Amino acid sequence: MKISHIEHLGIAVKSLDEAIPYYENILGLKCYAIEEVADQKVKTAFFKVGQTKLELLESTTEDGTIAGFIEKRGEGIHHMAFAIEDGVQNALDEVQAKEVRAIDKAPRRGAEGLDIAFLHPKSTHGVLTELCEKGK
Ligand code: ZN
């Protein structure tokens, strides 16, 4: 696979309303989009830092994966997403051939119209890893 850069870091927060002012008022970043991804039961807020984005994630349900993550580990970095240049499916096929465990067997549609797939942290030295590419 060909990775061009870190597309975004996903950060689990209890409340977007409470977290956004920190990024805007203290760090001086600008939230340029808020989007609900019903499929993943999250509301997301996006900031740009150079080529990389920060994706704040607030759970929209009490039993979602982000809610579970915060309950277990508190707020913090949830995942790292790499921008893939030669296809998410291609990357998935490649890592699975090398016995890396993928959570998604095929790409699905994420926020901002990206094709995304996650690799399991047990296979990635503890980092929930997202592979993504602009959807066609
Ligand atoms: Zn993400």
XYZ file of N, CA and C and ligand atoms in Angstrom:
409
model
N 0.847 -1.196 0.000
C 0.000 0.000 0.000
C 0.876 1.238 0.000
N 0.289 2.325 -0.471
C 1.033 3.581 -0.497
C 0.322 4.599 0.400
N 1.018 4.979 1.504
C 0.475 5.965 2.446
C 1.098 7.321 2.124
N 0.251 8.350 1.956
C 0.801 9.675 1.641
C 1.021 10.514 2.891
N 0.120 10.427 3.856
C 0.262 11.226 5.081
C -0.738 10.746 6.127
N -0.664 11.327 7.316
C -1.690 11.054 8.328
C -2.894 11.911 7.971
N -3.975 11.264 7.585
C -5.172 11.988 7.148
C -5.810 12.694 8.339
N -5.998 11.951 9.431
C -6.517 12.584 10.648
C -6.208 11.760 11.883
N -6.349 12.420 13.022
C -6.358 11.716 14.300
C -7.786 11.800 14.809
N -8.314 10.670 15.267
C -9.651 10.633 15.852
C -9.521 10.756 17.363
N -10.245 11.699 17.933
C -10.133 11.979 19.369
C -11.506 11.860 20.009
N -11.620 10.951 20.965
C -12.899 10.724 21.641
C -13.116 11.798 22.706
N -14.247 12.467 22.638
C -14.591 13.479 23.642
C -15.998 13.198 24.177
N -16.232 13.647 25.405
C -17.564 13.454 25.989
C -18.574 14.353 25.303
N -18.136 15.579 24.992
C -19.059 16.560 24.440
C -18.347 17.465 23.451
N -18.864 17.545 22.228
C -18.281 18.457 21.236
C -18.411 19.893 21.725
N -19.553 20.210 22.308
C -19.784 21.585 22.779
C -18.738 22.005 23.796
N -18.286 21.049 24.609
C -17.293 21.387 25.624
C -15.875 21.335 25.062
N -15.628 20.471 24.097
C -14.262 20.298 23.586
C -13.895 21.326 22.516
N -14.843 21.712 21.668
C -14.541 22.622 20.553
C -13.913 23.937 21.028
N -14.424 24.560 22.110
C -13.814 25.817 22.553
C -12.335 25.694 22.904
N -11.896 24.530 23.398
C -10.470 24.347 23.676
C -9.671 24.454 22.375
N -10.108 23.734 21.339
C -9.379 23.743 20.071
C -9.420 25.121 19.402
N -10.561 25.822 19.554
C -10.691 27.128 18.896
C -10.043 28.248 19.706
N -10.319 28.290 20.992
C -9.893 29.450 21.790
C -8.485 29.313 22.341
N -8.067 28.098 22.638
C -6.731 27.902 23.199
C -5.729 27.610 22.083
N -6.084 26.699 21.185
C -5.143 26.329 20.125
C -5.280 27.211 18.882
N -6.371 27.952 18.795
C -6.538 28.859 17.659
C -6.876 28.171 16.350
N -7.409 26.951 16.421
C -7.847 26.246 15.214
C -9.309 26.588 14.952
N -9.768 26.314 13.722
C -11.147 26.641 13.386
C -11.898 25.364 13.030
N -12.999 25.136 13.713
C -13.854 24.003 13.353
C -14.537 24.340 12.040
N -14.274 23.524 10.985
C -14.840 23.861 9.672
C -16.010 22.970 9.276
N -16.264 21.928 10.059
C -17.407 21.067 9.732
C -17.823 20.264 10.946
N -19.123 20.102 11.078
C -19.671 19.174 12.078
C -20.583 18.242 11.302
N -20.396 16.949 11.517
C -21.143 15.979 10.720
C -21.521 14.801 11.596
N -22.763 14.340 11.456
C -23.166 13.140 12.170
C -22.995 11.949 11.238
N -22.330 10.888 11.745
C -22.195 9.661 10.964
C -23.065 8.613 11.655
N -24.287 8.471 11.157
C -25.286 7.638 11.821
C -24.794 6.198 11.959
N -24.185 5.711 10.898
C -23.622 4.371 10.819
C -22.691 4.065 12.000
N -21.899 5.040 12.416
C -20.933 4.827 13.504
C -21.411 5.399 14.835
N -22.643 5.926 14.842
C -23.228 6.483 16.067
C -22.340 7.553 16.689
N -21.842 8.447 15.844
C -21.012 9.543 16.344
C -21.371 10.854 15.654
N -21.084 11.922 16.368
C -21.101 13.262 15.797
C -19.641 13.699 15.759
N -19.213 14.239 14.619
C -17.802 14.571 14.453
C -17.628 16.073 14.225
N -16.510 16.601 14.699
C -16.140 17.991 14.425
C -14.728 17.974 13.862
N -14.503 18.727 12.777
C -13.221 18.678 12.071
C -12.437 19.984 12.163
N -11.116 19.820 12.320
C -10.170 20.935 12.319
C -9.044 20.555 11.368
N -8.445 21.551 10.709
C -7.282 21.277 9.865
C -6.020 21.735 10.566
N -4.999 20.879 10.529
C -3.672 21.236 11.028
C -2.718 20.858 9.898
N -2.396 21.826 9.052
C -1.636 21.501 7.851
C -2.431 20.544 6.993
N -1.788 19.445 6.588
C -2.421 18.457 5.720
C -3.286 17.484 6.523
N -3.079 17.531 7.828
C -3.728 16.559 8.710
C -4.925 17.207 9.395
N -5.922 16.394 9.676
C -7.101 16.899 10.369
C -7.190 16.301 11.761
N -7.915 16.980 12.602
C -8.330 16.393 13.872
C -9.818 16.136 13.742
N -10.232 14.961 14.163
C -11.636 14.569 14.092
C -12.096 14.300 15.524
N -12.824 15.241 16.110
C -13.368 14.992 17.448
C -14.597 14.114 17.297
N -14.729 13.148 18.188
C -15.821 12.177 18.102
C -16.633 12.183 19.386
N -17.921 12.482 19.247
C -18.827 12.398 20.396
C -19.846 11.313 20.097
N -20.061 10.433 21.061
C -21.032 9.361 20.851
C -22.445 9.916 20.842
N -23.284 9.386 19.949
C -24.679 9.809 19.937
C -25.561 8.812 20.698
N -24.952 7.725 21.199
C -25.709 6.768 22.002
C -24.875 6.370 23.216
N -25.550 5.802 24.199
C -24.823 5.396 25.403
C -24.053 4.097 25.200
N -24.404 3.335 24.133
C -23.767 2.035 23.942
C -22.858 2.001 22.712
N -22.562 3.147 22.143
C -21.695 3.179 20.956
C -20.242 2.879 21.306
N -19.417 2.683 20.277
C -18.016 2.330 20.537
C -17.272 3.490 21.204
N -17.612 4.731 20.843
C -16.937 5.880 21.456
C -17.347 6.001 22.921
N -18.615 5.771 23.214
C -19.068 5.804 24.610
C -18.330 4.741 25.419
N -18.192 3.548 24.856
C -17.490 2.453 25.532
C -16.017 2.776 25.754
N -15.401 3.397 24.740
C -13.988 3.774 24.827
C -13.777 4.763 25.973
N -14.629 5.781 26.065
C -14.482 6.815 27.104
C -14.737 6.215 28.487
N -15.712 5.316 28.557
C -16.002 4.689 29.851
C -14.789 3.905 30.355
N -14.115 3.205 29.418
C -12.972 2.377 29.802
C -11.686 3.165 29.997
N -11.443 4.116 29.114
C -10.131 4.779 29.092
C -10.166 6.279 29.238
N -11.361 6.854 29.287
C -11.458 8.312 29.368
C -11.305 8.955 27.998
N -11.429 10.266 27.955
C -11.267 10.988 26.701
C -9.827 10.832 26.206
N -9.630 10.942 24.908
C -8.258 10.877 24.399
C -8.206 10.396 22.960
N -6.987 10.175 22.478
C -6.807 9.743 21.092
C -7.403 8.347 20.913
N -8.275 8.227 19.943
C -9.011 6.990 19.709
C -8.437 6.202 18.538
N -8.090 6.899 17.464
C -7.497 6.199 16.324
C -6.646 7.135 15.476
N -5.835 6.506 14.620
C -4.994 7.241 13.682
C -5.378 6.794 12.278
N -5.548 7.765 11.389
C -5.993 7.435 10.030
C -4.936 7.815 9.007
N -4.570 6.850 8.176
C -3.608 7.084 7.108
C -4.344 7.321 5.788
N -3.875 8.296 5.022
C -4.397 8.512 3.676
C -3.714 7.522 2.743
N -4.529 6.709 2.073
C -4.038 5.678 1.166
C -4.201 6.163 -0.267
N -3.186 5.987 -1.065
C -3.239 6.502 -2.445
C -3.657 5.456 -3.465
N -3.554 4.181 -3.100
C -3.803 3.163 -4.128
C -4.922 2.201 -3.743
N -5.929 2.739 -3.036
C -7.130 1.940 -2.799
C -7.172 1.284 -1.438
N -8.281 1.515 -0.727
C -8.436 0.930 0.608
C -8.616 -0.592 0.501
N -9.379 -1.026 -0.505
C -9.578 -2.473 -0.661
C -8.246 -3.172 -0.937
N -7.460 -2.554 -1.774
C -6.129 -3.073 -2.094
C -5.275 -3.194 -0.817
N -5.321 -2.142 0.015
C -4.550 -2.154 1.266
C -5.063 -3.241 2.208
N -6.395 -3.396 2.258
C -6.990 -4.436 3.107
C -6.548 -5.827 2.664
N -6.598 -6.052 1.369
C -6.182 -7.358 0.826
C -4.728 -7.633 1.193
N -3.918 -6.583 1.059
C -2.491 -6.722 1.313
C -2.208 -7.050 2.789
N -2.827 -6.308 3.717
C -2.518 -6.564 5.133
C -3.081 -7.907 5.584
N -4.250 -8.270 5.048
C -4.828 -9.553 5.463
C -3.994 -10.731 4.960
N -3.378 -10.549 3.812
C -2.467 -11.585 3.306
C -1.262 -11.725 4.233
N -0.972 -10.662 4.982
C 0.141 -10.693 5.942
C -0.346 -10.967 7.354
N -1.585 -11.482 7.450
C -2.168 -11.936 8.723
C -2.413 -10.818 9.725
N -2.606 -9.605 9.221
C -3.042 -8.503 10.088
C -4.563 -8.553 10.135
N -5.101 -8.415 11.348
C -6.546 -8.527 11.513
C -7.239 -7.205 11.139
N -8.147 -7.275 10.183
C -8.927 -6.101 9.792
C -10.298 -6.180 10.448
N -10.788 -5.063 10.954
C -12.136 -5.025 11.517
C -13.140 -5.010 10.368
N -12.792 -4.279 9.305
C -13.647 -4.232 8.111
C -13.015 -5.070 7.005
N -13.810 -5.930 6.404
C -13.298 -6.757 5.311
C -13.387 -6.016 3.981
N -14.231 -4.979 3.966
C -14.377 -4.160 2.766
C -14.543 -2.710 3.216
N -14.141 -1.749 2.378
C -14.275 -0.346 2.761
C -15.738 0.044 2.953
N -15.975 0.964 3.906
C -17.313 1.525 4.034
C -17.195 3.034 4.002
N -18.343 3.701 3.963
C -18.349 5.140 3.793
C -18.271 5.833 5.152
N -17.244 6.676 5.333
C -17.084 7.401 6.587
C -17.427 8.866 6.434
N -17.069 9.669 7.435
C -17.299 11.112 7.365
C -16.542 11.692 6.180
N -17.020 12.820 5.685
C -16.397 13.552 4.579
C -16.333 12.731 3.292
N -17.197 11.732 3.152
C -17.252 10.946 1.921
C -16.024 10.089 1.669
N -15.300 9.765 2.743
C -14.111 8.921 2.567
C -14.496 7.443 2.592
N -13.763 6.638 1.825
C -13.837 5.184 1.965
C -12.891 4.827 3.103
N -13.406 4.107 4.093
C -12.583 3.823 5.270
C -12.649 2.346 5.647
N -11.611 1.895 6.337
C -11.595 0.552 6.920
C -10.644 0.583 8.117
N -10.996 -0.173 9.139
C -10.186 -0.187 10.356
C -9.410 -1.495 10.499
N -8.192 -1.350 11.036
C -7.393 -2.518 11.403
C -7.458 -2.669 12.915
N -7.459 -3.907 13.371
C -7.621 -4.167 14.798
C -6.357 -3.809 15.581
N -6.525 -3.104 16.729
C -5.335 -2.699 17.517
C -4.483 -3.873 18.001
N -5.078 -5.067 18.082
C -4.284 -6.241 18.494
C -3.232 -6.583 17.443
N -3.488 -6.161 16.198
C -2.541 -6.447 15.116
C -1.652 -5.260 14.789
N -1.840 -4.126 15.487
C -1.119 -2.904 15.100
C -0.362 -2.295 16.278
N 0.030 -3.126 17.207
C 0.765 -2.645 18.383
C -0.010 -1.592 19.149
N -1.319 -1.823 19.260
C -2.120 -1.015 20.171
C -2.778 0.216 19.603
N -2.557 0.497 18.313
C -3.162 1.700 17.733
C -4.306 1.296 16.794
N -5.532 1.671 17.162
C -6.640 1.459 16.234
C -6.322 2.277 14.984
N -6.187 1.585 13.858
C -5.679 2.216 12.637
C -6.753 2.242 11.561
N -6.955 3.409 10.997
C -7.937 3.575 9.930
C -7.200 3.832 8.624
N -7.643 3.170 7.585
C -7.111 3.419 6.245
C -8.194 4.184 5.500
N -7.859 5.283 4.852
C -8.919 5.998 4.147
C -8.444 6.615 2.857
N -9.407 6.840 1.993
C -9.154 7.412 0.680
C -10.428 8.119 0.238
N -10.266 9.228 -0.436
C -11.408 9.946 -0.981
C -12.264 8.998 -1.812
N -13.573 8.910 -1.494
C -14.455 7.997 -2.216
C -14.648 8.440 -3.659
N -14.921 7.441 -4.531
C -15.088 7.803 -5.944
C -16.544 8.046 -6.257
Zn -11.446 8.503 11.607
